[in-house]
Short mmCIF file of C-alpha atoms and ligand atoms in Angstrom, two decimals:
data_model
loop_
_atom_site.label_atom_id
_atom_site.label_comp_id
_atom_site.label_asym_id
_atom_site.label_seq_id
_atom_site.Cartn_x
_atom_site.Cartn_y
_atom_site.Cartn_z
CA MET A 1 -2.62 3.35 -16.45
CA SER A 2 0.50 4.93 -17.81
CA LYS A 3 2.83 4.41 -20.77
CA GLY A 4 0.13 5.26 -23.32
CA VAL A 5 -2.08 2.41 -22.17
CA SER A 6 -5.65 3.45 -21.49
CA ARG A 7 -7.40 0.20 -20.70
CA VAL A 8 -6.58 -3.37 -19.84
CA LEU A 9 -9.22 -5.82 -21.01
CA ASP A 10 -9.44 -9.18 -19.31
CA CYS A 11 -10.63 -11.79 -21.82
CA ALA A 12 -10.26 -15.17 -20.18
CA VAL A 13 -13.35 -16.34 -18.40
CA GLU A 14 -12.67 -20.04 -18.15
CA GLU A 15 -9.48 -22.05 -17.96
CA HIS A 16 -8.70 -23.58 -21.31
CA ALA A 17 -6.55 -26.68 -21.86
CA VAL A 18 -4.02 -26.60 -24.71
CA LYS A 19 -1.64 -29.18 -26.18
CA ASP A 20 1.02 -26.93 -27.68
CA VAL A 21 1.98 -23.37 -28.55
CA GLN A 22 -0.07 -23.45 -31.77
CA GLU A 23 -3.18 -24.14 -29.71
CA ILE A 24 -2.32 -21.26 -27.41
CA ILE A 25 -2.13 -18.99 -30.45
CA ASP A 26 -5.37 -20.32 -31.97
CA TYR A 27 -7.27 -19.91 -28.72
CA THR A 28 -5.89 -16.41 -28.19
CA ILE A 29 -6.84 -15.33 -31.73
CA SER A 30 -10.39 -16.62 -31.23
CA LEU A 31 -10.75 -14.65 -27.98
CA VAL A 32 -9.23 -11.51 -29.43
CA ASN A 33 -11.43 -11.66 -32.55
CA ARG A 34 -14.48 -12.07 -30.34
CA ALA A 35 -13.42 -9.09 -28.22
CA LEU A 36 -12.69 -6.82 -31.19
CA GLY A 37 -15.50 -8.09 -33.42
CA LYS A 38 -13.20 -8.56 -36.40
CA ASN A 39 -10.49 -10.85 -37.69
CA THR A 40 -6.99 -9.95 -36.57
CA SER A 41 -3.55 -11.47 -36.75
CA LEU A 42 -1.11 -11.84 -33.88
CA LEU A 43 2.59 -11.07 -34.02
CA PHE A 44 4.67 -13.01 -31.54
CA ASP A 45 6.66 -10.73 -29.26
CA SER A 46 8.32 -12.74 -26.50
CA SER A 47 7.79 -15.42 -23.91
CA GLU A 48 9.10 -15.77 -20.41
CA CYS A 49 8.98 -18.43 -17.69
CA ILE A 50 7.59 -17.06 -14.45
CA GLY A 51 8.89 -19.37 -11.73
CA THR A 52 8.19 -23.08 -12.27
CA THR A 53 4.44 -22.79 -12.65
CA HIS A 54 3.62 -20.23 -15.34
CA THR A 55 4.70 -18.99 -18.74
CA LEU A 56 3.88 -15.56 -20.07
CA TYR A 57 3.51 -15.08 -23.84
CA ARG A 58 3.45 -11.59 -25.31
CA PHE A 59 1.93 -10.87 -28.72
CA ARG A 60 0.89 -7.70 -30.45
CA ILE A 61 -1.86 -6.77 -32.87
CA PRO A 62 -0.55 -3.97 -35.10
CA LEU A 63 -2.83 -0.97 -35.70
CA GLU A 64 -2.29 2.09 -37.87
CA LYS A 65 0.28 4.82 -36.99
CA GLY A 66 2.61 2.46 -35.17
CA LYS A 67 0.09 1.79 -32.44
CA TYR A 68 -0.67 -1.71 -31.32
CA ILE A 69 -2.81 -3.71 -28.93
CA GLY A 70 -0.63 -5.68 -26.53
CA VAL A 71 -1.72 -9.23 -25.80
CA ARG A 72 -0.49 -11.14 -22.74
CA VAL A 73 -1.38 -14.79 -22.38
CA ILE A 74 -0.72 -16.42 -19.03
CA VAL A 75 -0.36 -20.19 -19.20
CA ARG A 76 -0.08 -22.50 -16.20
CA GLY A 77 1.26 -25.89 -17.29
CA ARG A 78 -0.96 -26.63 -20.28
CA THR A 79 -3.85 -24.41 -19.28
CA VAL A 80 -4.45 -20.88 -20.52
CA VAL A 81 -5.59 -19.03 -17.39
CA ARG A 82 -5.78 -15.44 -18.61
CA VAL A 83 -5.69 -13.38 -21.78
CA LEU A 84 -5.21 -9.65 -21.28
CA LEU A 85 -5.37 -6.94 -23.92
CA THR A 86 -3.73 -3.60 -23.27
CA LEU A 87 -5.44 -1.01 -25.42
CA PRO A 88 -3.58 2.16 -26.41
CA MET A 89 -4.85 5.63 -25.52
CA GLY A 90 -7.37 7.12 -27.92
CA LEU A 91 -8.23 3.83 -29.58
CA ASP A 92 -11.80 4.05 -30.78
CA ILE A 93 -13.10 0.51 -31.09
CA ASP A 94 -16.20 -1.29 -29.94
CA LEU A 95 -15.53 -4.08 -27.56
CA HIS A 96 -17.78 -7.06 -27.98
CA TYR A 97 -16.77 -8.55 -24.74
CA GLN A 98 -18.08 -8.50 -21.22
CA ARG A 99 -15.27 -7.97 -18.78
CA ALA A 100 -15.01 -10.86 -16.33
CA ILE A 101 -15.86 -9.87 -12.79
CA TYR A 102 -12.87 -10.56 -10.60
CA ASN A 103 -13.25 -11.57 -6.98
CA PRO A 104 -9.90 -11.33 -5.14
CA THR A 105 -11.10 -12.72 -1.81
CA ARG A 106 -11.66 -16.11 -3.49
CA GLU A 107 -7.89 -16.29 -3.94
CA LEU A 108 -6.88 -15.46 -0.39
CA THR A 109 -7.01 -18.99 0.98
CA GLU A 110 -4.24 -20.44 3.09
CA ASN A 111 -2.92 -23.82 1.99
CA GLN A 112 -1.79 -25.78 5.02
CA SER A 113 -0.06 -28.59 3.13
CA ILE A 114 2.61 -26.38 1.55
CA THR A 115 6.22 -27.52 2.16
CA GLN A 116 8.82 -24.76 2.36
CA THR A 117 12.00 -25.12 0.35
CA ASP A 118 15.11 -22.96 0.25
CA PRO A 119 15.08 -21.17 -2.14
CA PRO A 120 11.27 -21.16 -2.41
CA LYS A 121 9.75 -23.05 -5.35
CA GLY A 122 10.53 -21.52 -8.71
CA GLN A 123 13.25 -19.19 -7.37
CA VAL A 124 17.05 -19.11 -7.76
CA TYR A 125 19.46 -17.09 -5.64
CA VAL A 126 21.41 -14.27 -7.24
CA ASP A 127 23.88 -11.85 -5.61
CA LEU A 128 22.20 -8.51 -6.21
CA PRO A 129 18.64 -7.36 -6.79
CA VAL A 130 17.86 -6.52 -10.42
CA VAL A 131 16.78 -2.88 -10.66
CA TYR A 132 13.33 -2.46 -12.18
CA ALA A 133 11.69 0.80 -13.21
CA ILE A 134 8.88 -0.17 -15.56
CA LEU A 135 7.65 3.45 -15.78
CA GLY A 136 11.09 5.06 -15.61
CA ILE A 137 13.08 6.56 -12.73
CA PRO A 138 11.31 9.68 -11.45
CA GLU A 139 12.99 12.95 -10.56
CA VAL A 140 12.84 13.46 -6.84
CA ASP A 141 13.00 16.83 -5.10
CA LEU A 142 12.92 16.27 -1.37
CA ARG A 143 11.64 19.83 -0.81
CA ASN A 144 8.36 18.86 -2.50
CA TRP A 145 8.21 15.25 -1.41
CA GLY A 146 5.90 13.93 1.27
CA LEU A 147 4.37 10.56 2.04
CA SER A 148 0.58 10.92 2.37
CA ILE A 149 -1.21 8.35 4.43
CA ASN A 150 -4.94 8.56 4.02
CA GLY A 151 -8.17 6.77 3.13
CA LEU A 152 -10.26 5.12 5.85
CA VAL A 153 -8.15 6.24 8.82
CA GLU A 154 -8.75 8.32 11.95
CA ASN A 155 -5.55 10.34 11.60
CA PRO A 156 -4.54 11.02 7.99
CA ALA A 157 -1.09 12.59 7.71
CA VAL A 158 1.69 13.66 5.34
CA TYR A 159 5.22 12.81 6.46
CA THR A 160 8.50 14.34 5.36
CA LEU A 161 11.63 12.19 5.44
CA PRO A 162 12.78 13.49 8.88
CA GLU A 163 9.27 12.89 10.21
CA LEU A 164 9.44 9.28 9.07
CA TYR A 165 12.64 8.87 11.14
CA ASP A 166 10.83 10.48 14.08
CA LEU A 167 8.12 7.82 13.95
CA GLY A 168 10.79 5.30 14.92
CA VAL A 169 12.74 3.05 12.57
CA GLU A 170 13.71 -0.59 12.75
CA THR A 171 16.08 -2.74 10.72
CA VAL A 172 15.13 -6.07 9.19
CA LYS A 173 17.41 -8.51 7.45
CA THR A 174 15.51 -10.40 4.83
CA THR A 175 15.43 -12.29 1.54
CA PHE A 176 13.78 -10.51 -1.38
CA HIS A 177 11.98 -12.47 -4.11
CA CYS A 178 11.00 -11.28 -7.60
CA VAL A 179 8.13 -13.09 -9.30
CA THR A 180 10.27 -13.59 -12.43
CA GLY A 181 12.32 -16.11 -10.44
CA TRP A 182 15.29 -14.43 -8.73
CA SER A 183 15.84 -14.08 -4.99
CA VAL A 184 18.50 -12.18 -3.03
CA ARG A 185 19.51 -13.19 0.50
CA GLU A 186 20.41 -11.03 3.48
CA LEU A 187 19.31 -7.62 2.33
CA GLU A 188 19.07 -5.16 5.19
CA PHE A 189 16.33 -2.54 5.17
CA THR A 190 15.73 0.17 7.74
CA GLY A 191 12.46 2.02 7.98
CA VAL A 192 9.15 2.57 9.71
CA PRO A 193 7.33 -0.70 10.37
CA GLY A 194 3.85 -1.05 8.83
CA GLU A 195 2.64 -1.86 12.35
CA ARG A 196 3.90 1.52 13.58
CA ILE A 197 2.10 3.37 10.76
CA ILE A 198 -1.11 1.55 11.67
CA GLU A 199 -0.65 2.54 15.33
CA VAL A 200 -0.38 6.19 14.37
CA VAL A 201 -2.99 6.66 11.62
CA LYS A 202 -5.54 4.23 13.10
CA PRO A 203 -7.30 2.55 10.15
CA LEU A 204 -11.04 1.96 10.55
CA LYS A 205 -12.42 -1.56 11.11
CA SER A 206 -13.65 -1.76 7.50
CA VAL A 207 -10.12 -1.56 6.02
CA GLU A 208 -9.01 -4.67 4.11
CA TRP A 209 -6.53 -3.40 1.53
CA VAL A 210 -3.66 -0.94 1.31
CA TYR A 211 -3.20 0.82 -2.05
CA ILE A 212 0.21 2.29 -2.79
CA GLU A 213 1.05 5.01 -5.32
CA SER A 214 4.48 6.11 -6.52
CA LEU A 215 5.94 9.25 -8.08
CA ASP A 216 6.45 7.47 -11.41
CA GLY A 217 2.76 6.49 -11.70
CA TYR A 218 3.39 2.94 -10.46
CA SER A 219 0.85 1.47 -8.05
CA THR A 220 0.20 -1.76 -6.22
CA ILE A 221 -2.18 -3.22 -3.66
CA ILE A 222 -1.50 -5.22 -0.52
CA PRO A 223 -3.88 -7.00 1.84
CA PHE A 224 -4.06 -5.06 5.11
CA LYS A 225 -3.03 -8.23 6.95
CA GLU A 226 0.27 -8.44 5.02
CA PHE A 227 1.02 -4.73 5.53
CA ASN A 228 0.39 -5.31 9.25
CA ASN A 229 3.21 -7.89 9.43
CA PRO A 230 6.28 -7.44 11.69
CA LYS A 231 8.60 -7.58 8.64
CA SER A 232 6.72 -5.03 6.51
CA LEU A 233 8.49 -1.68 6.32
CA ILE A 234 8.41 1.72 4.75
CA ALA A 235 12.12 1.53 4.03
CA ILE A 236 14.34 4.60 3.92
CA GLU A 237 17.71 2.84 4.11
CA MET A 238 19.16 -0.23 2.45
CA ASN A 239 22.26 -2.03 3.75
CA GLY A 240 22.95 0.80 6.23
CA LYS A 241 22.84 3.67 3.72
CA PRO A 242 20.03 5.96 2.55
CA LEU A 243 18.18 4.31 -0.33
CA ASP A 244 19.75 5.28 -3.62
CA ILE A 245 17.53 6.62 -6.40
CA LEU A 246 17.60 3.28 -8.28
CA HIS A 247 16.16 1.44 -5.29
CA GLY A 248 13.41 3.94 -4.51
CA TYR A 249 14.77 7.07 -2.75
CA PRO A 250 13.38 8.65 -0.62
CA ALA A 251 11.10 5.80 0.50
CA ARG A 252 9.89 2.44 -0.72
CA LEU A 253 7.83 -0.37 0.61
CA VAL A 254 9.48 -3.63 1.62
CA ILE A 255 7.03 -6.50 2.13
CA PRO A 256 9.42 -9.48 2.12
CA GLN A 257 6.81 -12.24 2.40
CA LEU A 258 5.25 -11.02 -0.89
CA TYR A 259 6.82 -11.02 -4.36
CA GLY A 260 8.86 -7.92 -5.13
CA TRP A 261 6.35 -6.06 -7.29
CA LYS A 262 4.40 -5.32 -4.09
CA SER A 263 7.47 -3.46 -2.73
CA ALA A 264 6.76 -0.24 -4.60
CA LYS A 265 9.63 2.26 -4.94
CA TRP A 266 9.46 6.09 -4.83
CA ILE A 267 6.22 5.94 -2.86
CA THR A 268 4.17 9.05 -2.29
CA ARG A 269 0.77 7.85 -1.09
CA ILE A 270 -0.57 5.01 1.02
CA SER A 271 -4.37 4.66 1.11
CA PHE A 272 -6.23 2.36 3.48
CA ILE A 273 -9.33 1.14 1.64
CA ASP A 274 -12.12 -1.41 2.04
CA LYS A 275 -12.57 -2.68 -1.56
CA TYR A 276 -9.94 -4.25 -3.81
CA ILE A 277 -8.67 -2.36 -6.84
CA ASP A 278 -5.89 -3.40 -9.24
CA GLY A 279 -2.48 -1.74 -9.16
CA TYR A 280 -0.12 -1.65 -12.17
CA TRP A 281 0.91 -5.33 -12.32
CA GLU A 282 -2.32 -6.63 -10.81
CA SER A 283 -4.16 -5.20 -13.83
CA MET A 284 -1.83 -7.30 -16.00
CA GLY A 285 -2.97 -10.49 -14.27
CA TYR A 286 -0.63 -10.65 -11.28
CA HIS A 287 -1.98 -11.88 -7.96
CA PRO A 288 -3.91 -9.67 -5.52
CA ARG A 289 -1.74 -10.90 -2.62
CA GLY A 290 1.46 -12.43 -4.07
CA ARG A 291 2.63 -14.56 -1.13
CA VAL A 292 5.98 -16.25 -1.92
CA ASP A 293 5.35 -19.28 0.35
CA LEU A 294 2.06 -20.03 -1.44
CA GLU A 295 3.58 -19.29 -4.88
CA GLU A 296 0.89 -16.72 -5.69
CA ARG A 297 2.24 -15.34 -8.96
CA PHE A 298 -0.86 -14.79 -11.08
CA LYS A 299 -4.57 -14.44 -10.53
CA SER A 300 -6.48 -17.51 -11.54
CA THR A 301 -9.80 -17.25 -13.31
N1 MTE B 1 7.88 2.37 -8.78
C1 MTE B 1 8.27 1.12 -9.05
N2 MTE B 1 8.41 0.25 -8.03
C2 MTE B 1 8.78 -1.04 -8.26
C3 MTE B 1 9.01 -1.50 -9.58
C4 MTE B 1 8.87 -0.57 -10.63
O1 MTE B 1 9.07 -0.89 -11.81
N3 MTE B 1 8.52 0.74 -10.34
N4 MTE B 1 9.35 -2.82 -9.80
C5 MTE B 1 8.98 -3.78 -8.75
C6 MTE B 1 9.58 -5.11 -8.93
S1 MTE B 1 8.87 -6.11 -10.10
C7 MTE B 1 10.59 -5.57 -8.13
S2 MTE B 1 11.13 -7.17 -8.22
C8 MTE B 1 11.25 -4.67 -7.17
C9 MTE B 1 12.75 -4.63 -7.47
O2 MTE B 1 13.38 -3.79 -6.56
P1 MTE B 1 14.79 -3.16 -6.95
O3 MTE B 1 14.59 -2.38 -8.23
O4 MTE B 1 15.16 -2.32 -5.77
O5 MTE B 1 15.73 -4.32 -7.16
O6 MTE B 1 10.75 -3.34 -7.22
C10 MTE B 1 9.35 -3.25 -7.36
N5 MTE B 1 8.95 -1.87 -7.20
MO1 MO B 2 9.72 -8.22 -9.78
#
């Protein structure tokens, strides 16, 4: 965890029906008080619609010295599905709460009855991708940069940028979807296909997840099956030009069938692993897989 956040505490254990915003606040306060073992007050921060299915409410609980506990409440329709507390570094409090045990494989079902729309449900088309850098834009020095590929593989390796070209690049034209509701058509990415990486490093049979780490401290996790998809790329060019720093130079992931937060920028390590772990946004309640066609925005409880 970066940005002065040391722990994310997952409070919601059962889905909870609410009638209005006041009930969301009351329920959240009761959970937070239970977790902290004392009475607190919530300050409203912001709220945001995430596609057509979910709303995210942000609150904060002020502490001394300008510190605060961040509270994120994820509501689907009129059901609170998750309450997450982000605790600042060095906060010395007892937590009277058992962390819910999260089982990602329960969520990886395929729903046959889904009907595709264009744009997909909860998305609107915009002209250009919005640039996100939640942990800031890192400084990149190509002389020190390498992409490590390791974990449960037969041939771990570290690739420089020229070596990535040598592996063989392909170009895909694709639509890119951000979970907050925007989509951009016809973006062109060139890079090394995930399938090619798999051919070279040879993951072991036990591999089920691919964990990605970036220079800025960002991380995310992708099911092995989605990484091993003909459209998944380690991109090094966008629209026929080297990636610019804003879009992830020297290399980023592009997994177009998943929401954009899985397409980590400024990547530096790819680890093939057997057991699920949260990345940056997954620890804030976002989905372990994030398929756009199945509208997998948030984890359920
Ligand atoms: N390192 C890093 N990668 C990231 C992000 C980020 O904040 N930091 N944001 C993600 C999100 S939420 C989206 S939608 C896409 C946006 O890609 P763009 O900034 O190239 O438009 O990048 C993803 N990759
Ligand atoms: Mo996003």
